[in-house]
Short mmCIF file of C-alpha atoms in Angstrom, two decimals:
data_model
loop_
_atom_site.label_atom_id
_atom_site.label_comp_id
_atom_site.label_asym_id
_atom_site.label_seq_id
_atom_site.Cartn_x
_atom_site.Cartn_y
_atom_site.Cartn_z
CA UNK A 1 -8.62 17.99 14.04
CA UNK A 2 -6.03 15.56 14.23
CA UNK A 3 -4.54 12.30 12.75
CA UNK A 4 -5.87 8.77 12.80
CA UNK A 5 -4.53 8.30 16.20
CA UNK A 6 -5.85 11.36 17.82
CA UNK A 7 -9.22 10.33 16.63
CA UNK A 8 -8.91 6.67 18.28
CA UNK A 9 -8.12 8.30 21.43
CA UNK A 10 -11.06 10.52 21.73
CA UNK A 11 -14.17 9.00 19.58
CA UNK A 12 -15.38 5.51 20.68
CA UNK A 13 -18.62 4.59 19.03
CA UNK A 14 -18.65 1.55 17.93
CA UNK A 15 -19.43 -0.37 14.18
CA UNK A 16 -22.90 -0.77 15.54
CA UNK A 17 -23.17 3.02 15.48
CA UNK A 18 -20.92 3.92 12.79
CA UNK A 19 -20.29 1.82 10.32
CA UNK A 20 -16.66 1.08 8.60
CA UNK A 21 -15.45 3.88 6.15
CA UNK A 22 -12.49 4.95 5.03
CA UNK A 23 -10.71 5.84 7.86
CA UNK A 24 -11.13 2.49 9.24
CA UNK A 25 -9.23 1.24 6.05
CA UNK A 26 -6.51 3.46 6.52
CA UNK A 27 -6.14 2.26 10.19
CA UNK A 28 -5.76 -1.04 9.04
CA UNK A 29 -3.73 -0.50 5.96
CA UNK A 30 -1.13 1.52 7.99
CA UNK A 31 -1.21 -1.55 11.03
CA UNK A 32 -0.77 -4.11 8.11
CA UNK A 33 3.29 -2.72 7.55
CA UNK A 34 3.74 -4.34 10.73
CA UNK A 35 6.26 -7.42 10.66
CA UNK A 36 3.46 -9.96 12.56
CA UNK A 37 5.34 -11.69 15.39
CA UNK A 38 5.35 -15.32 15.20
CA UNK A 39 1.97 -16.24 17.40
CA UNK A 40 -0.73 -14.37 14.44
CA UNK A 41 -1.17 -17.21 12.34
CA UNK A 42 0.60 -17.63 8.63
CA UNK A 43 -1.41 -18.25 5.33
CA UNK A 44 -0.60 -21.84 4.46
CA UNK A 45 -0.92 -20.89 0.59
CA UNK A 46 -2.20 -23.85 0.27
CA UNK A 47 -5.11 -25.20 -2.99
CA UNK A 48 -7.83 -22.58 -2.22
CA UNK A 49 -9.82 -25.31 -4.14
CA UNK A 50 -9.49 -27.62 -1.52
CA UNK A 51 -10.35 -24.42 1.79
CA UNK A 52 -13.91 -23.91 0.22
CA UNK A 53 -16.81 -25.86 0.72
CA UNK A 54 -20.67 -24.01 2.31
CA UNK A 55 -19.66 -24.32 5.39
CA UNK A 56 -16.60 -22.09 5.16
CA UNK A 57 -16.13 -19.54 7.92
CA UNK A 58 -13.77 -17.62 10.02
CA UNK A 59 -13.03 -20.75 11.61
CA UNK A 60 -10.86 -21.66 8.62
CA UNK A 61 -9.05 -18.82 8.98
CA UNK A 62 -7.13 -18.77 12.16
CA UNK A 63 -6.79 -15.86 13.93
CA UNK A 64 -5.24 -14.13 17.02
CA UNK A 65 -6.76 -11.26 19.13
CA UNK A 66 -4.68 -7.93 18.18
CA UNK A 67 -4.61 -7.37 21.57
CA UNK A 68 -2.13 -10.12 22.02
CA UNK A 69 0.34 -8.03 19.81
CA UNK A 70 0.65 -5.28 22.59
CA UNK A 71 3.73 -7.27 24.03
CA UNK A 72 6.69 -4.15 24.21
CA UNK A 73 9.49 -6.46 23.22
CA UNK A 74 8.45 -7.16 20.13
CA UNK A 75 7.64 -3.50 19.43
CA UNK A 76 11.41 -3.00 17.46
CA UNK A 77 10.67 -6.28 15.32
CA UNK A 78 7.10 -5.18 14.32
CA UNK A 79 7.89 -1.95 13.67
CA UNK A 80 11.65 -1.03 13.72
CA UNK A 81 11.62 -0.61 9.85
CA UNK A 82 8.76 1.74 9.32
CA UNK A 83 8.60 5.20 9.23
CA UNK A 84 8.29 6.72 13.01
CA UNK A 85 8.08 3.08 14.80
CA UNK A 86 6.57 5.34 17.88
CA UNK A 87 3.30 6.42 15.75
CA UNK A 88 2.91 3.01 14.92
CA UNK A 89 2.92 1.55 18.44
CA UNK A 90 0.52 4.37 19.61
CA UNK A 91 -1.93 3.35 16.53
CA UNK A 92 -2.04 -0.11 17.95
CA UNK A 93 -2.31 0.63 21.31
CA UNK A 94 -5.44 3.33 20.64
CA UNK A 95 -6.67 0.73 18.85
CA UNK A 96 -6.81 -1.76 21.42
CA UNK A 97 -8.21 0.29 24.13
CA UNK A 98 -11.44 1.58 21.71
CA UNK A 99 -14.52 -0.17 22.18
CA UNK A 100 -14.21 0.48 18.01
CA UNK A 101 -11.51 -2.02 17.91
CA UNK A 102 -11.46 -4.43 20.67
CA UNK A 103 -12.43 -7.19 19.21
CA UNK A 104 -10.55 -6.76 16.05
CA UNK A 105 -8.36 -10.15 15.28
CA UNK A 106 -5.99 -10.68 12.65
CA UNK A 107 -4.35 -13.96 10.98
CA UNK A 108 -3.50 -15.46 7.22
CA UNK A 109 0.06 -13.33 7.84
CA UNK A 110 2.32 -13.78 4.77
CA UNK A 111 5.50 -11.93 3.66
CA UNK A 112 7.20 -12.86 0.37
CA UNK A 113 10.58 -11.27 -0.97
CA UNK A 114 12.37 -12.73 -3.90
CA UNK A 115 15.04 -10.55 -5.78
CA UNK A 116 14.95 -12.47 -8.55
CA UNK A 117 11.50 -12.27 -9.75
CA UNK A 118 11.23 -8.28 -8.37
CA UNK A 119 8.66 -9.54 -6.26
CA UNK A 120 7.71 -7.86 -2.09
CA UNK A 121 4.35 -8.46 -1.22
CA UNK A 122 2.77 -9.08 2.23
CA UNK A 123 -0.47 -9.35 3.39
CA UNK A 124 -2.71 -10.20 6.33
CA UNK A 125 -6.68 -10.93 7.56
CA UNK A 126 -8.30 -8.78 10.26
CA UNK A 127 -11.74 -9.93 11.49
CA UNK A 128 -13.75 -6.86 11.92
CA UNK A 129 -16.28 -7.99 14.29
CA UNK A 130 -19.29 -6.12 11.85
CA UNK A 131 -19.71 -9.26 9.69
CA UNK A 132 -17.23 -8.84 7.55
CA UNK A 133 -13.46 -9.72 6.67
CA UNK A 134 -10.80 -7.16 5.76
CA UNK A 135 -8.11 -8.51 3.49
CA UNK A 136 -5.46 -5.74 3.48
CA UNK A 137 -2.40 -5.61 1.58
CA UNK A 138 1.26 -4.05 2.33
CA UNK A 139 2.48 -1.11 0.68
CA UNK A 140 5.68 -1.22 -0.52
CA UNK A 141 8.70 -1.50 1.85
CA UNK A 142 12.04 0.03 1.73
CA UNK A 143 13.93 -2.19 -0.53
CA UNK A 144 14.94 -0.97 -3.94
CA UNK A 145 13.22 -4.30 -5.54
CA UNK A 146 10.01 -3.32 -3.99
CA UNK A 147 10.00 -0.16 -5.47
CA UNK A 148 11.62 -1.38 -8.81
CA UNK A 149 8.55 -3.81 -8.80
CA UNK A 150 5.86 -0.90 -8.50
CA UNK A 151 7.56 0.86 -11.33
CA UNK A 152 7.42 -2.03 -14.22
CA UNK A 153 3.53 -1.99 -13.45
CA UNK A 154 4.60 0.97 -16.28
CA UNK A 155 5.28 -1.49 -18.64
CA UNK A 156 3.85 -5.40 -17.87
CA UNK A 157 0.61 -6.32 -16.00
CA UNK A 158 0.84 -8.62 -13.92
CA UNK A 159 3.60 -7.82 -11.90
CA UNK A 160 4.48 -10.66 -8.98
CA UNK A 161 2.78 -9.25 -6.75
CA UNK A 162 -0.46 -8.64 -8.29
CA UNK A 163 -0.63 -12.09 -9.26
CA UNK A 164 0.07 -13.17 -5.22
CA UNK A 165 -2.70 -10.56 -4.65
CA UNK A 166 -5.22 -12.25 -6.92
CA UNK A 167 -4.15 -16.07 -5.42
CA UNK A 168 -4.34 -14.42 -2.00
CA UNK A 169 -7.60 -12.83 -2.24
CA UNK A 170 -9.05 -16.05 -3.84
CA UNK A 171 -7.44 -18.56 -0.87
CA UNK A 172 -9.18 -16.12 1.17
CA UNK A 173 -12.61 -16.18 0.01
CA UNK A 174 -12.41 -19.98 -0.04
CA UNK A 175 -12.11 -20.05 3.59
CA UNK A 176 -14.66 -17.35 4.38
CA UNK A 177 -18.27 -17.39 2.41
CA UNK A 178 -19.71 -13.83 4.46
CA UNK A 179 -18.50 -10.14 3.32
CA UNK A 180 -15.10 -9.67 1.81
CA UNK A 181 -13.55 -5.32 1.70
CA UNK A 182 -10.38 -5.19 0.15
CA UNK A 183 -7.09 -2.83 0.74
CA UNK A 184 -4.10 -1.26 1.48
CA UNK A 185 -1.48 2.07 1.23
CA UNK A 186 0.75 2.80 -1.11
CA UNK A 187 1.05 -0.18 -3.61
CA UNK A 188 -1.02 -2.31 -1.29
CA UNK A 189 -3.78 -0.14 -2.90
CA UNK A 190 -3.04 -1.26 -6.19
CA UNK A 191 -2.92 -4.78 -5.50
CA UNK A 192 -6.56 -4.52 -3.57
CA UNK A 193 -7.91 -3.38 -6.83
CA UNK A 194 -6.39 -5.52 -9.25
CA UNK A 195 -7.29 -8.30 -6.79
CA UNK A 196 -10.72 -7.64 -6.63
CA UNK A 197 -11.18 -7.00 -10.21
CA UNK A 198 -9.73 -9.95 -10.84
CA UNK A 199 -12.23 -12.39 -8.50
CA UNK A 200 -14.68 -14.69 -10.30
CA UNK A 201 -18.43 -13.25 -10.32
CA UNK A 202 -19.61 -15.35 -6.88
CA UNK A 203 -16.10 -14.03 -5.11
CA UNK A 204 -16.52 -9.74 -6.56
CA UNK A 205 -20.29 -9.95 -5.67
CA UNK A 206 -19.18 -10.29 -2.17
CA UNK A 207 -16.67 -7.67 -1.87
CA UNK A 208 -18.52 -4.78 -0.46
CA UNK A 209 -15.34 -2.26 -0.82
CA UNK A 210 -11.91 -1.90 -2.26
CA UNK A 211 -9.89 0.71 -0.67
CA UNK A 212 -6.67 2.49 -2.09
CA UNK A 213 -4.81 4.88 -0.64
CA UNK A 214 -2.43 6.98 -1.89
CA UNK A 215 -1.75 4.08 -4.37
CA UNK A 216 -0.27 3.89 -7.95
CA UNK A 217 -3.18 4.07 -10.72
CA UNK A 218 -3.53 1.84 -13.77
CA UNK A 219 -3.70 2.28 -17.31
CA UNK A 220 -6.28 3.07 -19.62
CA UNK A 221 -7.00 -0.22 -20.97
CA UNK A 222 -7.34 -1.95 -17.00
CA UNK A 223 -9.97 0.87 -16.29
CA UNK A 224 -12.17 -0.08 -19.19
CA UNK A 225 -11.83 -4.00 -18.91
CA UNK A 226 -15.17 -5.23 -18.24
CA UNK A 227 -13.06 -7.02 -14.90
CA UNK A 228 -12.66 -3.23 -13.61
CA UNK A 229 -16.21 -2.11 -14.39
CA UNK A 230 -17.73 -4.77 -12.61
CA UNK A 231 -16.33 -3.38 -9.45
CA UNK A 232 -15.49 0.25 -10.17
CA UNK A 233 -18.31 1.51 -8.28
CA UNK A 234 -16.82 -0.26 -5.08
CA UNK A 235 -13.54 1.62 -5.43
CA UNK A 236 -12.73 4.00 -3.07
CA UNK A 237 -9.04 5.98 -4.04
CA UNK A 238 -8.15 8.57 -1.53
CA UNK A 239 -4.59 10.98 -2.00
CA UNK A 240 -3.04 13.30 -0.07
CA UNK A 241 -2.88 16.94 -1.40
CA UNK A 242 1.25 16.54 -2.41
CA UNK A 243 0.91 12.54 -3.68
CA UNK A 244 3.56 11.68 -6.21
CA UNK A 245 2.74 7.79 -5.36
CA UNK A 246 -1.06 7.83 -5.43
CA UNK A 247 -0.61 9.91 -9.13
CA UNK A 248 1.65 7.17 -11.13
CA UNK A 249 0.15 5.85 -13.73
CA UNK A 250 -3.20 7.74 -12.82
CA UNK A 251 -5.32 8.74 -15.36
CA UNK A 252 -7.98 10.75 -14.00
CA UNK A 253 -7.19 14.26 -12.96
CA UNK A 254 -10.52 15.14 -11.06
CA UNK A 255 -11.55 14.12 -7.45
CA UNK A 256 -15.14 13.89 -8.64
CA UNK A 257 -13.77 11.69 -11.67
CA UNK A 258 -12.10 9.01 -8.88
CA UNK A 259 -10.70 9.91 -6.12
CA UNK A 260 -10.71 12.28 -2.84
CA UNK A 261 -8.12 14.67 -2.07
CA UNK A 262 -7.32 14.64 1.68
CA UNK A 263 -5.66 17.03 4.23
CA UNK A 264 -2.38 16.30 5.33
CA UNK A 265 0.17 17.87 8.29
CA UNK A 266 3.24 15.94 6.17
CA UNK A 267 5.59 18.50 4.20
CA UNK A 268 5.70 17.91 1.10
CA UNK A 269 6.31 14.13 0.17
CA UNK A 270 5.50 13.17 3.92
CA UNK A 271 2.24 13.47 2.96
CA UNK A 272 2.08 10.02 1.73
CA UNK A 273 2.71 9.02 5.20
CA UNK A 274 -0.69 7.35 6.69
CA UNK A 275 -0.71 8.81 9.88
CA UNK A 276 -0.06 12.21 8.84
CA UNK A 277 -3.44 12.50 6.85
CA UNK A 278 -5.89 14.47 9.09
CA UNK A 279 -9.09 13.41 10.59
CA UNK A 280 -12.24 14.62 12.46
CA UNK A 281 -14.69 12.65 13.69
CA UNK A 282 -14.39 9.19 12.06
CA UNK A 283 -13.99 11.30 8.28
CA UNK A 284 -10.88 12.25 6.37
CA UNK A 285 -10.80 16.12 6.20
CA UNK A 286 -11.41 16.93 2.66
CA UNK A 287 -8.89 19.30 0.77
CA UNK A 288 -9.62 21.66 -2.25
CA UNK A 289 -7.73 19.73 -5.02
CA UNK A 290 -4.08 18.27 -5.62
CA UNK A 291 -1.36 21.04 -5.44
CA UNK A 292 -0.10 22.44 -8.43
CA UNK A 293 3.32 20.25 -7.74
CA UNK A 294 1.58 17.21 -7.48
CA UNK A 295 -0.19 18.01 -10.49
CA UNK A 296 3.48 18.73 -12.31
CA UNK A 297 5.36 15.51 -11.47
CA UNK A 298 2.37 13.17 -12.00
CA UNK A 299 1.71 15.11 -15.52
CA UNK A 300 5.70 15.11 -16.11
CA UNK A 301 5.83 11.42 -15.82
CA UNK A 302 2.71 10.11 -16.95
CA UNK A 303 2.69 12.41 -20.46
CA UNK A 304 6.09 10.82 -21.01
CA UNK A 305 5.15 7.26 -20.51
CA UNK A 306 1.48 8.36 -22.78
CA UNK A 307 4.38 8.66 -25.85
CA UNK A 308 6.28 5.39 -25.82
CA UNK A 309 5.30 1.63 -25.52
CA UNK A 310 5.84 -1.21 -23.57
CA UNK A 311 9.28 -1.44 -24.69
CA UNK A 312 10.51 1.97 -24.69
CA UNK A 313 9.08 1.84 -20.89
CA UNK A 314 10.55 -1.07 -19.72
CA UNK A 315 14.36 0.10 -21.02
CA UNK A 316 13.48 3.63 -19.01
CA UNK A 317 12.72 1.96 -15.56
CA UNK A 318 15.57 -0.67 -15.94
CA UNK A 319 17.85 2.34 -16.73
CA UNK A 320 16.68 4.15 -13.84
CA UNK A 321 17.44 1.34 -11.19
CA UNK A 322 20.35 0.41 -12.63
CA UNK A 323 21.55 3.74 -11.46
CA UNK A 324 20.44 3.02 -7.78
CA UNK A 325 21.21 -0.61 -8.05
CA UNK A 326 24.99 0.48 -8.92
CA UNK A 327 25.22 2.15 -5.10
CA UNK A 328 25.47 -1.12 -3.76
CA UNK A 329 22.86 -1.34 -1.11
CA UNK A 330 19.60 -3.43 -1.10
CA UNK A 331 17.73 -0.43 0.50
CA UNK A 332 16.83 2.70 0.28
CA UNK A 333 17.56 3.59 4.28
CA UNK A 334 21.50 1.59 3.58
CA UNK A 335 21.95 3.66 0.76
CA UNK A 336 20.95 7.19 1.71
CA UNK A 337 23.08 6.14 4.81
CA UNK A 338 26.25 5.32 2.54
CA UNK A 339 25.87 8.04 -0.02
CA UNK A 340 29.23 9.11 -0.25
CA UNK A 341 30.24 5.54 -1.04
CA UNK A 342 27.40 5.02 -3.34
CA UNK A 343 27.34 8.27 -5.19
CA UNK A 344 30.41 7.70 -7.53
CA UNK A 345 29.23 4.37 -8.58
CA UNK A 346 25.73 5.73 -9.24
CA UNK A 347 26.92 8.72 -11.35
CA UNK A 348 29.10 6.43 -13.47
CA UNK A 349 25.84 4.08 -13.91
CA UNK A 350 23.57 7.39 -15.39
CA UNK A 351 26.39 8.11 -17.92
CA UNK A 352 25.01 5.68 -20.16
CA UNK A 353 21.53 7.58 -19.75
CA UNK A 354 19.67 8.80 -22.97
CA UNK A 355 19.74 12.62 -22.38
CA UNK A 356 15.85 12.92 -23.67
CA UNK A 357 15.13 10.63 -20.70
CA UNK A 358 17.61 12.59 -18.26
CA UNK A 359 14.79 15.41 -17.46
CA UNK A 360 11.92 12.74 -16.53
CA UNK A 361 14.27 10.48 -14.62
CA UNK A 362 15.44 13.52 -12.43
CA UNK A 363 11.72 13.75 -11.69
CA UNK A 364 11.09 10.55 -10.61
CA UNK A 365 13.88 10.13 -8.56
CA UNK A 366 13.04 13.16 -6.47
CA UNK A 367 9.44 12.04 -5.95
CA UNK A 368 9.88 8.07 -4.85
CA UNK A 369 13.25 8.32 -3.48
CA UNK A 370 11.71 10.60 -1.18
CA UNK A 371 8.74 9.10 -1.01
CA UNK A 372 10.74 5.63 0.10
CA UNK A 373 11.96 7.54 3.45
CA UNK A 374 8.24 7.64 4.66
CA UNK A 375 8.15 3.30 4.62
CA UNK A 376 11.80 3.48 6.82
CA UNK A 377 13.97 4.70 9.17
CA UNK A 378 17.32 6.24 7.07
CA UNK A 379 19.98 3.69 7.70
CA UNK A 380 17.79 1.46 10.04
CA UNK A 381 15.97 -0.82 7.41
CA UNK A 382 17.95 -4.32 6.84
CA UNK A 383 15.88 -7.55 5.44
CA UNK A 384 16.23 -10.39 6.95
#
């Protein structure tokens, strides 16, 4: 039993064999956080309306080998700002020498950042080689708007992202008429959902999967929509035994009700770190159930936000990151690296706190501050 990686370097049957699961989604979920050099092709966002037509096809959509990312000095740009850059470059270097993956391709690269609307989203286009086309979107990164952007999907639906996801997922299937599967980690999760739920009938009857993992929930009223229950039986959620992330905003509290608990080496929050969830043979290694601290903190927030509205929710998160916002620093790795500077300012910001909120806001700062480390390295994360 091992990781991902471990399992790449040691199984090699190929999609002929054994078709795509889960793990295969989390493979190319995790490789999707990479910051695609400049020879995988961008996503022209242009009129999807105008990319369509019956003969649309991969060729509409171009795309690179992945082998042609193993080139070593690009290795710090692609992957100097996630967690454990090393891990990553092993991932896509087992990937490249499995029959599983060697003709795997990728293109449609696009990575969007815009303080002002609280918008980070990113996504890519990997060409499977089984038929099909993977659309898979980024989790959130390390900056303080991405995460401030996951959080008002509390209070207002769509956020900026989601509604990139949906025009994303729809240029997409414009340029490609075979099989579409959907997804991502972390709040690329919750965009592959809301995507796909959002697709016109000819567009969802052609996604075969939607994959999240580890990635915020939705509310009540999403998971009856008759949008969500067209495609609910494609969903596949998957959480690690400790998730804080995966738990926001969920609303079922059984694996059998939605989602699969998985095994994971991380401690604690690490868990929700990709390539620390455990593997054996081509299958995630099933755990018992959530642990009773994951339970806590996703009960602990999600009972609060159950008692107010829209309103009350929206003047909770802004409070909340105007504390971290007041430490100066775009980023979660600049300001855990400046703490003594930022500290002060941030303790002067929570002053002005509502002291009923002071209890739930102590959670949630323990669980996705900590939870942010796992997207970075401390200190090491700068936009550019």
């Amino acid at each position: 039993m091992g990781n991902v990686i471990d399992d790449l370097r040691t199984r090699f049957v190929t999609f002929d064999e054994d078709p795509f699961n889960e793990v295969d989604s989390l493979v190319l979920s995790q490789l999707s956080y990479a910051r695609m050099p400049g020879n995988v092709p961008r996503w022209d966002g242009g009129d999807a309306d105008d990319a369509g037509g019956d003969d649309a096809d991969s060729a509409a959509i171009p795309m690179v080998p992945v082998r042609d990312l193993l080139r070593a000095e690009r290795y710090d740009a692609m992957f100097g700002r996630v967690w454990s850059p090393q891990l990553n470059v092993d991932l896509l270097r087992a990937m490249c020498e499995n029959p599983r993956w060697r003709a795997l391709r990728v293109g449609a690269y696009v990575d969007e950042f815009d303080a002002a609307s609280t918008k980070q989203f990113s996504a890519c286009v990997f060409d499977v080689g089984d038929g099909a086309l993977y659309v898979a979107f980024r989790g959130t990164d390390s900056s303080i708007v991405g995460w401030k952007e996951d959080f008002t999907m509390a209070f207002r639906r769509p956020v900026a992202s989601q509604s990139a996801a949906v025009r994303y997922l729809a240029d997409v299937a414009c340029r490609w008429d075979g099989p579409l599967m959907v997804g991502g980690h972390s709040k690329g999760g919750n965009l592959a959902v809301y995507a796909a739920a959002s697709m016109p009938d000819d567009v969802a009857s052609r996604v075969t999967a939607v994959y999240s993992h580890d990635g915020p929930g939705f509310d009540e009223a999403f998971l009856e929509s008759p949008e969500y229950r067209r495609i609910s039986a494609k969903v596949h959620k998957s959480v690690p035994e400790s998730s804080v992330i995966g738990m926001l905003f969920e609303q079922r509290e059984q694996a059998a009700a939605g989602y699969e608990v998985v095994t994971s080496d991380g401690l604690g929050i690490m868990q929700h770190f990709a390539l620390n969830w455990q593997v054996r043979d081509g299958r995630f290694v099933h755990a018992d159930g959530l642990t009773g601290g994951a339970r806590y903190a996703a009960r602990t927030l999600n009972d609060w936000m159950a008692r107010y509205d829209d309103e009350r929710r929206r003047l909770f998160i802004e409070g909340l990151f105007a504390i971290l916002e007041a430490g100066g620093y775009p980023t979660f790795g600049e300001l855990t690296a400046h703490w003594a500077q930022s500290l002060p300012a941030m303790l002067v910001a929570a002053r002005g706190i509502d002291a009923g909120d002071r209890g739930v806001m102590v959670e949630v700062l323990k669980g996705f501050a900590a939870t942010a480390a796992t997207s970075v390295i401390p200190g090491g994360d700068r936009r550019e």
